[in-house]
């Protein structure tokens, strides 16, 4: 990886949903809200390592904060990473989080279209796709798929629960309660999840992964409102 590839690149683009204030509290808040986050990171590392070469190039979409980058780099000293995120503030947090691993990490601001063409030996997308609208979900996954070598593993995990009522409202309430939201803020939190996130049912999530070209899609993680799958390019 060249010196230019090791730099953090921040083009003139800002993601209003992830400001500096949000970025500063992201790591602590995510650890509290996502059940078994450390185990999810370990499982992700294991699933990638099953198929990826020793010196794998790994694409990480939604890399802001750097938590999964650090976890994967801690366990795999020969892997290199390209982390993509639309928020400059979140990428600055990622730069701090990965610490000594930074020489193996290229961070780039933008959406999936800004990612290098690869090909990559694996891809990871954790806690990200529920921010991607339904209309963009398939295109995002297809763009990840075409950047992978044939047979490369793709590990994805995000919020996913039934979308028919009354189940949908019940799961939103459970999500807010598990996250420890104060009672006075619970209703606004429920409304935000209901209107601002793009959540699919687990069946829809699996279907769109297959439609994007991933094969042998299997559920490997299920915790409260979160689900995780592994599939292969």
CSV table of C-alpha atoms in Angstrom, one decimal:
chain,number,residue,atom,x,y,z
A,1,UNK,CA,0.0,0.0,0.0
A,2,UNK,CA,1.5,3.4,-1.0
A,3,UNK,CA,1.8,6.4,1.2
A,4,UNK,CA,-1.0,8.1,-0.6
A,5,UNK,CA,-3.2,5.1,0.1
A,6,UNK,CA,-2.4,5.3,3.8
A,7,UNK,CA,-3.6,8.9,4.1
A,8,UNK,CA,-7.1,9.7,5.4
A,9,UNK,CA,-8.9,11.5,2.6
A,10,UNK,CA,-11.6,14.0,3.5
A,11,UNK,CA,-13.2,15.5,0.3
A,12,UNK,CA,-15.5,18.5,0.7
A,13,UNK,CA,-18.6,16.5,1.7
A,14,UNK,CA,-20.3,16.3,5.1
A,15,UNK,CA,-22.9,13.8,6.3
A,16,UNK,CA,-25.4,15.8,8.4
A,17,UNK,CA,-26.6,12.7,10.2
A,18,UNK,CA,-23.2,12.1,11.8
A,19,UNK,CA,-21.8,15.4,13.3
A,20,UNK,CA,-18.8,15.9,15.5
A,21,UNK,CA,-21.0,15.6,18.6
A,22,UNK,CA,-22.4,12.3,17.4
A,23,UNK,CA,-19.0,10.9,16.4
A,24,UNK,CA,-17.5,11.7,19.8
A,25,UNK,CA,-20.1,9.5,21.6
A,26,UNK,CA,-20.4,6.8,19.0
A,27,UNK,CA,-18.1,4.2,20.3
A,28,UNK,CA,-19.5,4.2,23.8
A,29,UNK,CA,-23.1,4.4,22.7
A,30,UNK,CA,-22.8,1.6,20.1
A,31,UNK,CA,-21.2,-0.8,22.7
A,32,UNK,CA,-24.2,-0.2,24.9
A,33,UNK,CA,-26.9,-0.5,22.3
A,34,UNK,CA,-25.7,-3.5,20.2
A,35,UNK,CA,-26.0,-6.9,22.1
A,36,UNK,CA,-22.8,-8.9,21.9
A,37,UNK,CA,-20.9,-6.3,19.8
A,38,UNK,CA,-17.4,-7.7,20.7
A,39,UNK,CA,-18.7,-11.2,19.8
A,40,UNK,CA,-20.1,-9.9,16.5
A,41,UNK,CA,-16.7,-8.5,15.7
A,42,UNK,CA,-15.0,-11.8,16.5
A,43,UNK,CA,-17.5,-13.8,14.5
A,44,UNK,CA,-17.0,-11.4,11.5
A,45,UNK,CA,-13.2,-12.0,11.7
A,46,UNK,CA,-13.7,-15.7,11.8
A,47,UNK,CA,-16.1,-15.8,8.9
A,48,UNK,CA,-13.8,-13.6,6.7
A,49,UNK,CA,-10.7,-15.7,7.6
A,50,UNK,CA,-12.4,-18.9,6.5
A,51,UNK,CA,-12.2,-17.8,2.9
A,52,UNK,CA,-9.8,-14.9,2.7
A,53,UNK,CA,-6.1,-15.2,1.9
A,54,UNK,CA,-3.5,-14.5,4.6
A,55,UNK,CA,-2.7,-11.1,3.2
A,56,UNK,CA,-6.3,-10.2,2.5
A,57,UNK,CA,-7.5,-6.8,1.2
A,58,UNK,CA,-10.8,-6.1,3.1
A,59,UNK,CA,-13.4,-3.5,2.1
A,60,UNK,CA,-15.3,-2.0,5.1
A,61,UNK,CA,-18.4,0.0,4.2
A,62,UNK,CA,-19.6,2.2,7.1
A,63,UNK,CA,-16.2,2.3,8.7
A,64,UNK,CA,-16.7,5.5,10.7
A,65,UNK,CA,-15.8,5.1,14.3
A,66,UNK,CA,-13.3,2.3,13.4
A,67,UNK,CA,-14.6,-0.3,15.9
A,68,UNK,CA,-14.7,-3.2,13.4
A,69,UNK,CA,-11.5,-2.0,11.7
A,70,UNK,CA,-9.6,-2.2,15.0
A,71,UNK,CA,-11.2,-5.6,15.9
A,72,UNK,CA,-10.3,-7.1,12.6
A,73,UNK,CA,-6.8,-5.6,12.5
A,74,UNK,CA,-6.1,-6.8,16.1
A,75,UNK,CA,-6.8,-10.4,15.1
A,76,UNK,CA,-5.3,-10.4,11.6
A,77,UNK,CA,-1.9,-8.8,11.4
A,78,UNK,CA,-1.4,-9.3,7.6
A,79,UNK,CA,-4.7,-7.9,6.4
A,80,UNK,CA,-5.1,-4.4,4.9
A,81,UNK,CA,-8.3,-2.4,4.9
A,82,UNK,CA,-10.1,0.2,2.9
A,83,UNK,CA,-12.7,1.9,5.1
A,84,UNK,CA,-15.5,4.0,3.5
A,85,UNK,CA,-17.8,6.4,5.3
A,86,UNK,CA,-19.7,9.5,4.3
A,87,UNK,CA,-18.9,11.4,7.5
A,88,UNK,CA,-15.5,13.2,7.9
A,89,UNK,CA,-16.1,13.4,11.7
A,90,UNK,CA,-16.7,9.7,12.0
A,91,UNK,CA,-13.6,8.9,10.0
A,92,UNK,CA,-11.5,11.1,12.3
A,93,UNK,CA,-12.8,9.0,15.2
A,94,UNK,CA,-11.9,5.8,13.2
A,95,UNK,CA,-8.4,7.2,12.7
A,96,UNK,CA,-7.9,7.5,16.4
A,97,UNK,CA,-9.6,4.1,17.2
A,98,UNK,CA,-7.4,2.0,14.9
A,99,UNK,CA,-4.3,3.6,16.4
A,100,UNK,CA,-1.2,1.6,15.6
A,101,UNK,CA,-3.0,-0.2,12.8
A,102,UNK,CA,-3.3,3.0,10.7
A,103,UNK,CA,-0.5,2.1,8.3
A,104,UNK,CA,-2.6,-0.8,7.1
A,105,UNK,CA,-5.8,1.2,6.8
A,106,UNK,CA,-6.9,3.5,4.0
A,107,UNK,CA,-9.9,5.7,5.1
A,108,UNK,CA,-11.9,7.4,2.4
A,109,UNK,CA,-14.9,9.7,2.7
A,110,UNK,CA,-17.9,8.9,0.6
A,111,UNK,CA,-20.5,6.3,-0.3
A,112,UNK,CA,-19.8,2.9,-1.9
A,113,UNK,CA,-19.3,4.6,-5.3
A,114,UNK,CA,-16.2,6.3,-3.9
A,115,UNK,CA,-14.6,3.0,-3.0
A,116,UNK,CA,-11.7,1.7,-5.1
A,117,UNK,CA,-12.6,-0.9,-7.7
A,118,UNK,CA,-10.6,-3.6,-6.0
A,119,UNK,CA,-10.8,-6.4,-6.3
A,120,UNK,CA,-11.0,-7.1,-2.6
A,121,UNK,CA,-10.7,-10.5,-0.9
A,122,UNK,CA,-13.6,-9.8,1.5
A,123,UNK,CA,-16.1,-7.1,2.5
A,124,UNK,CA,-17.7,-6.1,5.8
A,125,UNK,CA,-20.7,-3.8,6.4
A,126,UNK,CA,-21.7,-3.6,10.1
A,127,UNK,CA,-24.4,-1.5,11.6
A,128,UNK,CA,-24.8,0.5,8.4
A,129,UNK,CA,-27.4,-0.6,5.9
A,130,UNK,CA,-30.3,0.5,8.1
A,131,UNK,CA,-29.2,4.0,7.1
A,132,UNK,CA,-29.4,3.2,3.4
A,133,UNK,CA,-32.8,3.7,1.8
A,134,UNK,CA,-34.7,0.9,0.2
A,135,UNK,CA,-34.2,2.4,-3.2
A,136,UNK,CA,-30.4,2.4,-2.8
A,137,UNK,CA,-30.1,-0.9,-0.9
A,138,UNK,CA,-29.8,-3.2,-3.9
A,139,UNK,CA,-27.4,-0.9,-5.8
A,140,UNK,CA,-25.2,-0.6,-2.7
A,141,UNK,CA,-25.0,-4.3,-2.3
A,142,UNK,CA,-24.4,-4.9,-6.1
A,143,UNK,CA,-21.5,-2.3,-6.0
A,144,UNK,CA,-19.9,-4.2,-3.1
A,145,UNK,CA,-20.4,-7.5,-4.9
A,146,UNK,CA,-18.6,-6.4,-8.1
A,147,UNK,CA,-15.6,-5.2,-6.1
A,148,UNK,CA,-15.0,-8.7,-4.7
A,149,UNK,CA,-13.0,-11.6,-6.2
A,150,UNK,CA,-15.2,-14.6,-7.0
A,151,UNK,CA,-16.1,-16.6,-3.8
A,152,UNK,CA,-15.1,-13.7,-1.5
A,153,UNK,CA,-17.0,-13.6,1.8
A,154,UNK,CA,-19.3,-10.7,2.6
A,155,UNK,CA,-20.3,-10.2,6.3
A,156,UNK,CA,-23.2,-7.8,7.0
A,157,UNK,CA,-25.1,-7.0,10.1
A,158,UNK,CA,-27.7,-4.3,10.9
A,159,UNK,CA,-31.1,-3.6,12.4
A,160,UNK,CA,-33.7,-6.0,10.9
A,161,UNK,CA,-37.1,-7.0,12.3
A,162,UNK,CA,-40.6,-7.8,11.1
A,163,UNK,CA,-42.3,-4.9,9.3
A,164,UNK,CA,-46.0,-5.8,9.7
A,165,UNK,CA,-47.9,-4.3,12.6
A,166,UNK,CA,-48.2,-4.7,15.5
A,167,UNK,CA,-44.8,-6.5,15.5
A,168,UNK,CA,-43.0,-3.6,14.0
A,169,UNK,CA,-44.0,-1.2,16.8
A,170,UNK,CA,-43.2,-3.8,19.4
A,171,UNK,CA,-39.7,-4.3,18.1
A,172,UNK,CA,-39.0,-0.6,17.8
A,173,UNK,CA,-40.1,-0.2,21.5
A,174,UNK,CA,-37.8,-3.1,22.4
A,175,UNK,CA,-34.9,-1.6,20.5
A,176,UNK,CA,-35.3,1.7,22.4
A,177,UNK,CA,-35.7,0.0,25.8
A,178,UNK,CA,-32.6,-2.1,25.3
A,179,UNK,CA,-30.5,0.9,24.4
A,180,UNK,CA,-31.3,2.5,27.8
A,181,UNK,CA,-33.1,5.5,26.4
A,182,UNK,CA,-34.4,7.7,29.2
A,183,UNK,CA,-38.2,7.4,29.7
A,184,UNK,CA,-38.7,11.1,28.8
A,185,UNK,CA,-37.0,10.6,25.5
A,186,UNK,CA,-38.4,7.2,24.6
A,187,UNK,CA,-41.2,8.4,22.4
A,188,UNK,CA,-39.1,10.7,20.3
A,189,UNK,CA,-36.5,7.8,19.9
A,190,UNK,CA,-39.2,5.5,18.7
A,191,UNK,CA,-40.5,8.0,16.2
A,192,UNK,CA,-36.9,8.6,14.9
A,193,UNK,CA,-36.4,4.9,14.3
A,194,UNK,CA,-39.8,4.5,12.7
A,195,UNK,CA,-39.3,7.4,10.3
A,196,UNK,CA,-35.6,7.9,9.8
A,197,UNK,CA,-34.2,4.4,9.5
A,198,UNK,CA,-34.6,2.1,6.5
A,199,UNK,CA,-35.4,-1.2,8.2
A,200,UNK,CA,-36.3,-4.4,6.3
A,201,UNK,CA,-37.6,-7.6,7.6
A,202,UNK,CA,-35.1,-10.5,7.9
A,203,UNK,CA,-36.8,-12.2,4.9
A,204,UNK,CA,-36.4,-9.0,2.8
A,205,UNK,CA,-32.8,-8.6,3.9
A,206,UNK,CA,-31.9,-12.1,2.8
A,207,UNK,CA,-33.8,-11.7,-0.5
A,208,UNK,CA,-32.0,-8.5,-1.5
A,209,UNK,CA,-28.6,-10.1,-0.7
A,210,UNK,CA,-29.3,-12.9,-3.1
A,211,UNK,CA,-30.7,-10.5,-5.7
A,212,UNK,CA,-27.4,-8.6,-5.5
A,213,UNK,CA,-25.5,-11.7,-6.5
A,214,UNK,CA,-24.4,-13.2,-3.1
A,215,UNK,CA,-24.7,-17.0,-2.8
A,216,UNK,CA,-25.1,-19.4,0.2
A,217,UNK,CA,-26.5,-16.5,2.3
A,218,UNK,CA,-26.7,-17.7,5.9
A,219,UNK,CA,-27.8,-16.0,9.2
A,220,UNK,CA,-25.0,-16.2,11.8
A,221,UNK,CA,-26.0,-13.5,14.3
A,222,UNK,CA,-29.4,-12.6,15.9
A,223,UNK,CA,-29.6,-10.4,18.9
A,224,UNK,CA,-32.7,-8.4,19.9
A,225,UNK,CA,-33.3,-6.1,16.8
A,226,UNK,CA,-30.0,-6.9,15.0
A,227,UNK,CA,-29.3,-9.6,12.5
A,228,UNK,CA,-26.1,-10.6,10.7
A,229,UNK,CA,-25.6,-12.7,7.5
A,230,UNK,CA,-22.6,-14.1,5.6
A,231,UNK,CA,-22.7,-14.6,1.8
A,232,UNK,CA,-20.2,-15.1,-1.0
A,233,UNK,CA,-19.5,-13.3,-4.2
